[in-house]
PDB file of C-alpha atoms in Angstrom:
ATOM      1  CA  UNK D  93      -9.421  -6.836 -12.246  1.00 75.00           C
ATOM      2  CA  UNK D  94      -9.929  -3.753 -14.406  1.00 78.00           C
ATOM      3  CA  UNK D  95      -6.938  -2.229 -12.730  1.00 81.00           C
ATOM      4  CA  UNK D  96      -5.284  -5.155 -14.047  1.00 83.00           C
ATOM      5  CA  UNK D  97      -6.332  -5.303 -17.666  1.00 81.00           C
ATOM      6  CA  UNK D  98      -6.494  -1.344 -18.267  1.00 82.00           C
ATOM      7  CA  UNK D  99      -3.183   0.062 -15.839  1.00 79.00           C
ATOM      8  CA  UNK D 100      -0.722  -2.094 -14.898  1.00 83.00           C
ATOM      9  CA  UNK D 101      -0.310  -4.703 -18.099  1.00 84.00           C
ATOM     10  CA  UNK D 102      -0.430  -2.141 -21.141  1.00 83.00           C
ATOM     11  CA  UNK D 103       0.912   0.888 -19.237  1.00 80.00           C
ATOM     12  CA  UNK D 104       3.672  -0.698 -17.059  1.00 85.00           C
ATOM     13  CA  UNK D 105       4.513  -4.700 -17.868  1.00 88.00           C
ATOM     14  CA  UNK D 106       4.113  -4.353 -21.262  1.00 85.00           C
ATOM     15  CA  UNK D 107       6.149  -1.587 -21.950  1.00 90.00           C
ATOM     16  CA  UNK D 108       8.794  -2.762 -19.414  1.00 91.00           C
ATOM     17  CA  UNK D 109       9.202  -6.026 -20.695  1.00 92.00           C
ATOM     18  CA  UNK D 110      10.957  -4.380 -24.130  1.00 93.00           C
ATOM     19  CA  UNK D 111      13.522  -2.508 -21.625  1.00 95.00           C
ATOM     20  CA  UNK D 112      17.013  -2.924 -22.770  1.00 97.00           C
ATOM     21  CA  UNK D 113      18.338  -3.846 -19.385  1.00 97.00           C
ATOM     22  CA  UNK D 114      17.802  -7.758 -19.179  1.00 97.00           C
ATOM     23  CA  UNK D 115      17.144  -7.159 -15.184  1.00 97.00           C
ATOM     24  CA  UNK D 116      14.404  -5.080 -15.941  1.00 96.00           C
ATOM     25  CA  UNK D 117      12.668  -7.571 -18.268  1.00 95.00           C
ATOM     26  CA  UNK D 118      13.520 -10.692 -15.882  1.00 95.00           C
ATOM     27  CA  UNK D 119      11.891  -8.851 -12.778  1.00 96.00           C
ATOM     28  CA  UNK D 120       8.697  -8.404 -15.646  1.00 95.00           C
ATOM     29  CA  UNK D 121       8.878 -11.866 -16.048  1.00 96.00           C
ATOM     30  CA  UNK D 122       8.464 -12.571 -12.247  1.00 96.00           C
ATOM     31  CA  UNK D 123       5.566 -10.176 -11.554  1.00 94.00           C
ATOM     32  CA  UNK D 124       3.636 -11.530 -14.959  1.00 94.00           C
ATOM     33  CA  UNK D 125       4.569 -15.433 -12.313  1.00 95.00           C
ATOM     34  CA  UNK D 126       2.704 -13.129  -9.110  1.00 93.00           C
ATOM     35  CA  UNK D 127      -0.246 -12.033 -11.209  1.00 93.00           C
ATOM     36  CA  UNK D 128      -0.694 -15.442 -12.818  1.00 93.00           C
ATOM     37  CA  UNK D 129      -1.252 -16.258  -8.928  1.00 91.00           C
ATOM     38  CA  UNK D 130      -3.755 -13.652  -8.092  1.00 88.00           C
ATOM     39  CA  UNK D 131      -5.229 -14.110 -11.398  1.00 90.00           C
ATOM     40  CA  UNK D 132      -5.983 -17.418 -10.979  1.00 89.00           C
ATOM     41  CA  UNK D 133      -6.914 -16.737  -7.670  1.00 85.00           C
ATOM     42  CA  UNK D 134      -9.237 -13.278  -7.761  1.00 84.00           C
ATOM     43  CA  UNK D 135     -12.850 -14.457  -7.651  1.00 81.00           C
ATOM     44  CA  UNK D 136     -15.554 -13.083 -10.441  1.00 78.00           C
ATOM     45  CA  UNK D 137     -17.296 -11.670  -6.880  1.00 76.00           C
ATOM     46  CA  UNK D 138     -15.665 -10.167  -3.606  1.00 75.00           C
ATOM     47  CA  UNK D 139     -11.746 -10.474  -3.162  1.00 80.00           C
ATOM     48  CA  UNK D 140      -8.755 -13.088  -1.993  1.00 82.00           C
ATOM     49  CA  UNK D 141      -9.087 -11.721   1.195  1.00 81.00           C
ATOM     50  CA  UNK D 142     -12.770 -12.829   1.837  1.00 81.00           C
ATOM     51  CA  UNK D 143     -12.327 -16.350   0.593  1.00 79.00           C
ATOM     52  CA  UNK D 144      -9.289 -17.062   2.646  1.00 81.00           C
ATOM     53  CA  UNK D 145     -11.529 -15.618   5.575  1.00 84.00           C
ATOM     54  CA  UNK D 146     -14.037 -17.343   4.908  1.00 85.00           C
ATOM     55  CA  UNK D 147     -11.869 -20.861   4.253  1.00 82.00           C
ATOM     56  CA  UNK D 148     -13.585 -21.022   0.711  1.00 78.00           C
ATOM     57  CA  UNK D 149     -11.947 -22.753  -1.540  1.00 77.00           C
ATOM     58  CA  UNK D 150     -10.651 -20.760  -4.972  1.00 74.00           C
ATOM     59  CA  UNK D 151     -12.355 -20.982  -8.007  1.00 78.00           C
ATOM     60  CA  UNK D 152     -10.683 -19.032 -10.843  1.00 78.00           C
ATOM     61  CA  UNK D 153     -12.960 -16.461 -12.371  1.00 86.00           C
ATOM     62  CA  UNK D 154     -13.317 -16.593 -16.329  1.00 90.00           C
ATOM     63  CA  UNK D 155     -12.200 -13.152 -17.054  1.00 91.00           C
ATOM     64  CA  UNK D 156      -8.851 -13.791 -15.063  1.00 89.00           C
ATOM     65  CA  UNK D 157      -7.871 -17.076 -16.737  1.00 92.00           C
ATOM     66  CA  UNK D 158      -8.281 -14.935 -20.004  1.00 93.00           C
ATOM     67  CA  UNK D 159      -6.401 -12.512 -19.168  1.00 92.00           C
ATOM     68  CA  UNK D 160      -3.494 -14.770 -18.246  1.00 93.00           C
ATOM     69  CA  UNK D 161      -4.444 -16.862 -21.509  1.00 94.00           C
ATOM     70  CA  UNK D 162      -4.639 -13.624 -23.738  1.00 92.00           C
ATOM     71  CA  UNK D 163      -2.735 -10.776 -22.139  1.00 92.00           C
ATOM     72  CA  UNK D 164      -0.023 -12.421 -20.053  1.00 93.00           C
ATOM     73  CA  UNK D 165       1.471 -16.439 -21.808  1.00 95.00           C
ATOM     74  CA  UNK D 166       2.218 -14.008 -24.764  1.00 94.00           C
ATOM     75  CA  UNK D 167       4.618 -11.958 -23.377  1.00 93.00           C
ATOM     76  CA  UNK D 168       6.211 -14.602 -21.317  1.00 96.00           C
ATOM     77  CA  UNK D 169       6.329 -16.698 -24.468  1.00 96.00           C
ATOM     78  CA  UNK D 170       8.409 -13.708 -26.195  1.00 96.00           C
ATOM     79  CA  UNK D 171      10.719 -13.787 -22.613  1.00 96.00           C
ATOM     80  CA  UNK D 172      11.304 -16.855 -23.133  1.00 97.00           C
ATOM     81  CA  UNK D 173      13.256 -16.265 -26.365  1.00 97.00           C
ATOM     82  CA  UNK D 174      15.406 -13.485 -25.276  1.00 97.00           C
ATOM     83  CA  UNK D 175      18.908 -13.688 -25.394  1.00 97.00           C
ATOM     84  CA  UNK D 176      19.304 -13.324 -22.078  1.00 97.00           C
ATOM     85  CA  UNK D 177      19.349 -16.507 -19.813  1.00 97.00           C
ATOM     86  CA  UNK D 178      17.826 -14.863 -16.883  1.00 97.00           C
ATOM     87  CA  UNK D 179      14.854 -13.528 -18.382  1.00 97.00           C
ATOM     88  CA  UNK D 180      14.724 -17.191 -19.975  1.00 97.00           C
ATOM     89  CA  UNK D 181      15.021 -18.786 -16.564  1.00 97.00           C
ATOM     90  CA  UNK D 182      12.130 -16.500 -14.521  1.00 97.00           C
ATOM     91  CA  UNK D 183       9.936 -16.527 -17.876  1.00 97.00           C
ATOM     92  CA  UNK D 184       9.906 -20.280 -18.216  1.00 97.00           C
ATOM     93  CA  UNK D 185       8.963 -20.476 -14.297  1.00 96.00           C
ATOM     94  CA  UNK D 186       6.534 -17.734 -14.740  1.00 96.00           C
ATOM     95  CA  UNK D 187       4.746 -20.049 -17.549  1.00 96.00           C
ATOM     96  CA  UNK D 188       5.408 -23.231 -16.122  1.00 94.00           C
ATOM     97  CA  UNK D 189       3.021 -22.017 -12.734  1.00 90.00           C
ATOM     98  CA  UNK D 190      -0.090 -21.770 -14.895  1.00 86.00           C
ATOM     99  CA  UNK D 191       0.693 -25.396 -15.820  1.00 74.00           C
ATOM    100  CA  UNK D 192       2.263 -26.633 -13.236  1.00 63.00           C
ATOM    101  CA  UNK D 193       5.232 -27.861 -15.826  1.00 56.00           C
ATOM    102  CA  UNK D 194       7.717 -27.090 -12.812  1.00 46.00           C
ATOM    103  CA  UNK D 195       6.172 -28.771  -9.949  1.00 42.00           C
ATOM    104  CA  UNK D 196       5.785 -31.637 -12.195  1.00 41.00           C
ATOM    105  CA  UNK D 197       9.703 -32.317 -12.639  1.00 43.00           C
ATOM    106  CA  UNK D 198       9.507 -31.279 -16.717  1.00 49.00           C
ATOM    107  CA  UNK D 199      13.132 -29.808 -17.823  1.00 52.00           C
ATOM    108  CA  UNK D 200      13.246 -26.479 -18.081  1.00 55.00           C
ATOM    109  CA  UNK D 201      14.480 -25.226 -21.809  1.00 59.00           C
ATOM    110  CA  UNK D 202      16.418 -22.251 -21.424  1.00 56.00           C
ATOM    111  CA  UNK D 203      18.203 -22.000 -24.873  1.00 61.00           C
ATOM    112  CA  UNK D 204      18.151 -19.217 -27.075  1.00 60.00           C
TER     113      UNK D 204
END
């Protein structure tokens, strides 16, 4: 999870999702939707692997819900409001999977 909080959000998502190429920023938006997965996933102990081995179920740890909560909803709250409608699109689903606002058949805003 460190690798997480100290590498790849400040030093690469972050800084890619101000790129000037929207295709750049919309691909951001998708990995933020995979790490919301692992996040909520990753236990406080041991790793993904080891639960699914073991058939346990997943219980998110603390420190990964807040660093979706704190590091992550922000910048895909900022996608959301870019001009382009692709970054929109993947932002909004990105958000919408810590919610479950997709699965759940709520419309999808993707105006400016």
């Amino acid at each position: 999870m460190d690798v997480i909080a100290k590498s790849i959000l400040p030093q690469l998502l972050d800084k890619l999702a101000e790129d000037d190429i929207p295709n750049i920023r919309f691909n951001v938006a998708k990995t933020y939707g995979v790490l919301i997965d692992v996040l909520r996933r990753l236990p406080e102990e041991g790793t993904i692997y080891a639960l699914e081995k073991e058939g346990a179920s997943f219980t998110p740890s603390p420190r990964g819900m807040e660093l979706i909560q704190s590091r992550i909803l922000p910048k895909l709250e900022k996608l959301q409001k870019d001009d382009d409608v692709d970054v929109r699109f993947f932002a909004t689903t990105a958000a919408n999977s810590v919610t479950g606002a997709a699965a759940s058949g709520e419309p999808m805003n993707t105006s400016p």
